[in-house]
Tab-separated table of C-alpha atoms in Angstrom:
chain	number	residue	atom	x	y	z
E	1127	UNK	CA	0.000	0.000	0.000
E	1128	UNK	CA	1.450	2.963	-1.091
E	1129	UNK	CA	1.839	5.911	1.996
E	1130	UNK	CA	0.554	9.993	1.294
E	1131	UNK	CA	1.517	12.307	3.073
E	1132	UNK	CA	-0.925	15.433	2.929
E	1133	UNK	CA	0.632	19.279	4.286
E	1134	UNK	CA	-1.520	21.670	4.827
E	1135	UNK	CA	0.326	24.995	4.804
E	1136	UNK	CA	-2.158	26.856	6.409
E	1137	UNK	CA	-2.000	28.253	10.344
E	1138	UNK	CA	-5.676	28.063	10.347
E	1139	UNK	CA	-7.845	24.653	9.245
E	1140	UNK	CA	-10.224	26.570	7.354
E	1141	UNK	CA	-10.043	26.882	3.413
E	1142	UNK	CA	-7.223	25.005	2.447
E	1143	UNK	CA	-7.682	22.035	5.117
E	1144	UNK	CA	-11.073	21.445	3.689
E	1145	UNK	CA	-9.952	21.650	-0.129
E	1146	UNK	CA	-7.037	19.230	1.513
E	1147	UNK	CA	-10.026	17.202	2.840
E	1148	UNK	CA	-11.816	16.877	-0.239
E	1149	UNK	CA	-9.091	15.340	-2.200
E	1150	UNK	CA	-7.973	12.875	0.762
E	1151	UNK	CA	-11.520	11.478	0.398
E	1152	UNK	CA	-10.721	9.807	-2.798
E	1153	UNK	CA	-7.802	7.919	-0.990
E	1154	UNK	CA	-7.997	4.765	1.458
E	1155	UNK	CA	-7.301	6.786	4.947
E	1156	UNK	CA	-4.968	4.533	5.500
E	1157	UNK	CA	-2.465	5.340	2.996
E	1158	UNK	CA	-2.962	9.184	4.206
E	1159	UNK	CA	-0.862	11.244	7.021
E	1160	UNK	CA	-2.196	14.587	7.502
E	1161	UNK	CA	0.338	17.078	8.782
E	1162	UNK	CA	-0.790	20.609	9.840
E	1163	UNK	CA	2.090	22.945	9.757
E	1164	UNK	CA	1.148	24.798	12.776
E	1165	UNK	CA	1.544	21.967	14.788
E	1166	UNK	CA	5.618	21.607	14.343
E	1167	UNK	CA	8.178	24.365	15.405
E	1168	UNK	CA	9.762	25.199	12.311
E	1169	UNK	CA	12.780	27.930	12.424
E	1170	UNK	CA	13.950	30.121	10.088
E	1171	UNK	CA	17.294	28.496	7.902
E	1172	UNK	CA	20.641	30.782	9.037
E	1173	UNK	CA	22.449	30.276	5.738
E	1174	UNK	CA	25.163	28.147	7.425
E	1175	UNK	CA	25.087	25.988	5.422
E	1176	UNK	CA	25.988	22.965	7.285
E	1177	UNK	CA	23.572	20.844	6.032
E	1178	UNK	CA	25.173	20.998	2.409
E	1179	UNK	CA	29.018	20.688	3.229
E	1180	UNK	CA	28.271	17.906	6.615
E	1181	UNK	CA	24.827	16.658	5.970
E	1182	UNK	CA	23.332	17.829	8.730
E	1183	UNK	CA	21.270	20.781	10.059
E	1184	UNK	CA	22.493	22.827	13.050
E	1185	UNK	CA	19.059	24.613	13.927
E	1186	UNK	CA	17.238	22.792	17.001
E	1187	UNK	CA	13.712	22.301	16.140
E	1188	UNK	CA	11.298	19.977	14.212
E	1189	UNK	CA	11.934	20.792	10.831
E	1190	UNK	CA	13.866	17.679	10.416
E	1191	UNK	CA	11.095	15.582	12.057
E	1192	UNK	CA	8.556	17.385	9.187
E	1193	UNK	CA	11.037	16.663	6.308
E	1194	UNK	CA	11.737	13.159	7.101
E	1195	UNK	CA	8.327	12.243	7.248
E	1196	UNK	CA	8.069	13.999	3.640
E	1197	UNK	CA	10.795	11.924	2.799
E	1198	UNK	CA	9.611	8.409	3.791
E	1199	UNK	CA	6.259	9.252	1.679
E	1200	UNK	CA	5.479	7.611	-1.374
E	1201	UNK	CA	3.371	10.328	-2.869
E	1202	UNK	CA	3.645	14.735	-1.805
E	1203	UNK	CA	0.381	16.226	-1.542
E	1204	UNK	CA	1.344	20.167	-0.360
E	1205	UNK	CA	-1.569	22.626	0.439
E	1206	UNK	CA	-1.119	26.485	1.018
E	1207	UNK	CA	-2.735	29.155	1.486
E	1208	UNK	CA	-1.827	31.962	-1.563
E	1209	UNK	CA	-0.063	35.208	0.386
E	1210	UNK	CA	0.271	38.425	-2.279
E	1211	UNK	CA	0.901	35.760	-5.082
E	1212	UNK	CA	3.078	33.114	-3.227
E	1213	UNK	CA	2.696	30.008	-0.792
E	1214	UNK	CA	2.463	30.863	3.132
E	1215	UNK	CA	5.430	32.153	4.562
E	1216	UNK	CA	5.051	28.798	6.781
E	1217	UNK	CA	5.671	26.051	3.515
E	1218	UNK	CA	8.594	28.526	3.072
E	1219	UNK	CA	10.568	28.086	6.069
E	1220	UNK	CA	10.244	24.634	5.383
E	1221	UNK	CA	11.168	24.741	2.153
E	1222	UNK	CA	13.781	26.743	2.911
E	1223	UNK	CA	15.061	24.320	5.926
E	1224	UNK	CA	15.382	21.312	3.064
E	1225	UNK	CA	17.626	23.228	0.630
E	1226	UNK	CA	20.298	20.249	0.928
E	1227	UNK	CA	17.165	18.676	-0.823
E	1228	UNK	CA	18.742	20.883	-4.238
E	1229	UNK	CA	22.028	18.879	-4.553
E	1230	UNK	CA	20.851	15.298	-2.726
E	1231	UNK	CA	17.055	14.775	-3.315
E	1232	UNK	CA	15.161	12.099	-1.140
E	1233	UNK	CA	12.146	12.569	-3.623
E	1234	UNK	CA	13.543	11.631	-6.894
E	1235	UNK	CA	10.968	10.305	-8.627
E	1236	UNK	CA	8.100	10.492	-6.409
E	1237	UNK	CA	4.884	12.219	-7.529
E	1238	UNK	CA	3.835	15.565	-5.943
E	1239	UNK	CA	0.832	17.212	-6.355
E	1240	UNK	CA	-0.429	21.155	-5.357
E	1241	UNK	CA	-3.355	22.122	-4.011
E	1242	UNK	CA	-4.266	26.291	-3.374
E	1243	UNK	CA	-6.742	28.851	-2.016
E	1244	UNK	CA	-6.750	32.460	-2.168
E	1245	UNK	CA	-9.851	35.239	-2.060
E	1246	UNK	CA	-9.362	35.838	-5.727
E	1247	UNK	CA	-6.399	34.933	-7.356
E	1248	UNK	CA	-2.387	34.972	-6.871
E	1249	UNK	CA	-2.734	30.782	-7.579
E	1250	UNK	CA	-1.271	30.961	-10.715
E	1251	UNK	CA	1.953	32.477	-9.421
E	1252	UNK	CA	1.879	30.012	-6.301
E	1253	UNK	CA	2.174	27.272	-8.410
E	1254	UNK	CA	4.640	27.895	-10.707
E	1255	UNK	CA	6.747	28.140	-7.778
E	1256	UNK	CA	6.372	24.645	-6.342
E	1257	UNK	CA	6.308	23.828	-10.028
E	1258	UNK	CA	9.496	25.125	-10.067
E	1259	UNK	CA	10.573	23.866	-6.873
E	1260	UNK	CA	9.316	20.285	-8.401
E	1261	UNK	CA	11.694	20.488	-10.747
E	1262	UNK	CA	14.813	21.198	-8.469
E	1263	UNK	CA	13.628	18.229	-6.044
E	1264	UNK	CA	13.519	15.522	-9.043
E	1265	UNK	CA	9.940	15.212	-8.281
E	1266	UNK	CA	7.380	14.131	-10.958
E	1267	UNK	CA	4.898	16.743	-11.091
E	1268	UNK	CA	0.984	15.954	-11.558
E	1269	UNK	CA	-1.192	18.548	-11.728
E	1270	UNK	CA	-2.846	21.365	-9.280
E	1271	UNK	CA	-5.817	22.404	-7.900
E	1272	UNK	CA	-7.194	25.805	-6.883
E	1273	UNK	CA	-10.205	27.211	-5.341
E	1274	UNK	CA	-10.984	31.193	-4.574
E	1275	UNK	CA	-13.688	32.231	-2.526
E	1276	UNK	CA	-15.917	32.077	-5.941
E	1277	UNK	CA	-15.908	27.758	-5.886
E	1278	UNK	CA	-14.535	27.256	-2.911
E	1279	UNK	CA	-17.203	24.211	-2.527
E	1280	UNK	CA	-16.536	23.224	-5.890
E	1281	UNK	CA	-15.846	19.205	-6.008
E	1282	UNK	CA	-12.790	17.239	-6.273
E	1283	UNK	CA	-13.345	14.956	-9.496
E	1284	UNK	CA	-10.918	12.020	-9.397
E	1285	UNK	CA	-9.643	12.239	-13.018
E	1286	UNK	CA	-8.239	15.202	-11.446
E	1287	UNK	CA	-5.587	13.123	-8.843
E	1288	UNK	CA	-5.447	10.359	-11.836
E	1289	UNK	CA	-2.191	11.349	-12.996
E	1290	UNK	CA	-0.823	11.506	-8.744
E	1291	UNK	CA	-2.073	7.925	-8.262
E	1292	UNK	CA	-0.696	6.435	-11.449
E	1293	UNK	CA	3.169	7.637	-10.399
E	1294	UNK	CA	2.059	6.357	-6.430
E	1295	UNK	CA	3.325	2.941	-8.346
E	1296	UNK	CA	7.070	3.525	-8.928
E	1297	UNK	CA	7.114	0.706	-11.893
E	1298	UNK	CA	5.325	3.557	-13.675
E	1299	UNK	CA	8.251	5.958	-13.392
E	1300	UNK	CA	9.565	4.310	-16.838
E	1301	UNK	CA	6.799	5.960	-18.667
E	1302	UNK	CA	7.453	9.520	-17.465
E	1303	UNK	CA	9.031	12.150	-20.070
E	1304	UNK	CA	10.496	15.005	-18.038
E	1305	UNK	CA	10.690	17.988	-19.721
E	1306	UNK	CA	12.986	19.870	-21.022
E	1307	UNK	CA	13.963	21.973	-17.878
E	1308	UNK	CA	14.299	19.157	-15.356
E	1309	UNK	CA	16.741	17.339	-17.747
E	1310	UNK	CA	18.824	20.730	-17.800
E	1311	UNK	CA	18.210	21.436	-13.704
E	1312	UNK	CA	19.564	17.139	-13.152
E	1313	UNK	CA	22.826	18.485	-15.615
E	1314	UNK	CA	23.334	21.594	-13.207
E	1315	UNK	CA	22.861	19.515	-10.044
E	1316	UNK	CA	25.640	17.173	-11.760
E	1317	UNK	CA	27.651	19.423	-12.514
E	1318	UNK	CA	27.398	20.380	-8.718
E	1319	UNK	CA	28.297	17.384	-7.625
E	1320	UNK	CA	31.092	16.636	-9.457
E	1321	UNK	CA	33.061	20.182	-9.404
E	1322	UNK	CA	31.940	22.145	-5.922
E	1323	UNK	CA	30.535	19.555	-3.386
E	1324	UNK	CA	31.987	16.385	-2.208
E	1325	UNK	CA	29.625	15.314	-0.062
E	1326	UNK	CA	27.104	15.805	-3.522
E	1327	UNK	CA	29.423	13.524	-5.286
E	1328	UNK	CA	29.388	10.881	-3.018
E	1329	UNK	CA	25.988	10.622	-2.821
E	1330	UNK	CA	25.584	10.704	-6.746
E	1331	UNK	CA	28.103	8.287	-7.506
E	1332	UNK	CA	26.738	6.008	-5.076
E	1333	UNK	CA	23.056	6.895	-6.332
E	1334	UNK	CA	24.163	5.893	-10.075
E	1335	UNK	CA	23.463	9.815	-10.967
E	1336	UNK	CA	26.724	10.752	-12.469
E	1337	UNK	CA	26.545	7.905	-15.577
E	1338	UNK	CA	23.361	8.620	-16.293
E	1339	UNK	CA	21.249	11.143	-18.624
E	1340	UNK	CA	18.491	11.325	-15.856
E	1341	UNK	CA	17.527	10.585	-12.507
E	1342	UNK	CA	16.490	7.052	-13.461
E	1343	UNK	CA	14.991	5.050	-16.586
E	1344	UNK	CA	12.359	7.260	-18.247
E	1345	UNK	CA	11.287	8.152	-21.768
E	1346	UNK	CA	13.948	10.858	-22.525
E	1347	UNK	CA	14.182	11.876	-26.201
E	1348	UNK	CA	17.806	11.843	-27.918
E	1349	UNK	CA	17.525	15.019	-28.499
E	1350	UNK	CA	17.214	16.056	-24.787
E	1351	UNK	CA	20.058	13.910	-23.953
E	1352	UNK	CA	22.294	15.580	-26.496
E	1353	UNK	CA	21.608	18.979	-25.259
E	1354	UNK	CA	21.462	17.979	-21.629
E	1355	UNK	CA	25.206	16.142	-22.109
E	1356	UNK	CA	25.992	19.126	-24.343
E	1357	UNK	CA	25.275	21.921	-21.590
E	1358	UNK	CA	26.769	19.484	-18.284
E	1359	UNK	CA	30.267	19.462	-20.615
E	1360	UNK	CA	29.729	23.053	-21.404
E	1361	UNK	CA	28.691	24.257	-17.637
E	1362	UNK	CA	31.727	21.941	-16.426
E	1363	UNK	CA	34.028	23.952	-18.308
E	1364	UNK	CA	33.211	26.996	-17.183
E	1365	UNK	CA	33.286	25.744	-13.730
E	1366	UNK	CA	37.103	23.815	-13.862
E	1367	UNK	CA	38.051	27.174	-15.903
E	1368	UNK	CA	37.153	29.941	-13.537
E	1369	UNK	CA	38.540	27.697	-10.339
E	1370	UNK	CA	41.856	26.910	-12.478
């Protein structure tokens, strides 16, 4: 049985719990952990960057609790609230907290999906983020759902978590075609690991990421590989150059 883990973003368990509610009804509850934000003390990151260069974070609090149970999920559902355009300043801080998450993802390949509420709109922006931020984690994004005041009450259908519950089976990873942008983001993060970080290296090489045109077996065109081998050699030789 594949295990959920549902985060709602929100301080309050008002809109975006219940859209979060909505969608965990078309799950077995036992495959579901719902985590409420608000319930963990979450600091904010210091730059000190200890958790990229040792592996470990310096902070005393519970974001590590929070981001290990993300971690030992099968499936990401993440709900926020949308503040002047973005996610809650909470998510952040979290986010934030897990930037070692950039150069040695736990969630390679696991599906995430986003759900959002705002009074009017801003849920466009807020998604492109943690579209973004998909991206960066190796994630396999599936699709979003937002609600205003307007249809706040509007339904979940279950076509709409279809794509979510097909990547919940990891043999299903092999039909995925990332695009364009996470094959260039996995070539950065290489590049990463093999010229600035060694602790990034170690855990690549002994992840099989170095070798490899992607994250693991998927439907990547030739063409993507070319340019995504073409910009790692290029990006690499910048790197070596300017540190020579």
């Amino acid at each position: 049985m594949a295990s959920i883990i549902m985060i709602n973003a929100s301080l309050r368990k008002q809109s975006t719990y219940k859209l979060l509610t909505r969608i965990a009804s078309h799950f077995n509850q036992d495959e579901i952990e719902f985590l409420n934000l608000s319930d963990y003390e979450i600091r904010p990151c210091i730059g000190c960057e200890n958790c990229l260069r040792n592996g470990t974070c310096s902070l005393p609090d519970q974001a590590d609790e929070v981001l290990h149970k993300i971690q030992q999920a099968d499936g990401i559902i993440l709900g926020s609230p949308v503040y002047l355009r973005q996610i809650s300043g909470y998510l952040k801080l979290l986010i934030d907290r897990g930037c070692a998450w950039y150069h040695r993802s736990p969630l390679v390949g696991k599906p995430i999906f986003f759900a959002t509420t705002t009074m009017a709109s801003g849920s466009k922006q807020a998604v492109r983020y943690l579209q973004d931020l998909s991206v960066q984690w190796g994630t396999i994004y599936t699709g979003s759902i937002s609600r205003t005041l307007f249809n706040l009450d509007a339904p979940v259908h279950a076509d709409q978590l279809k794509r979510f519950k097909f990547y919940l089976d990891d043999q299903n990873r092999s039909s995925f075609r990332p695009p364009m942008k996470q094959v260039i983001e996995f070539n950065t993060q290489k590049v990463l690991a093999t010229a600035i970080l060694p602790l990034d290296l170690e855990f690549w090489t002994e992840k099989g990421y170095i070798d490899s045109p992607y994250y693991f077996t998927c439907r990547i065109s030739l063409f993507k590989r070319l340019v995504g081998r073409i910009y790692y050699k290029l990006l690499l030789y910048l790197i070596s150059k300017n540190k020579a």
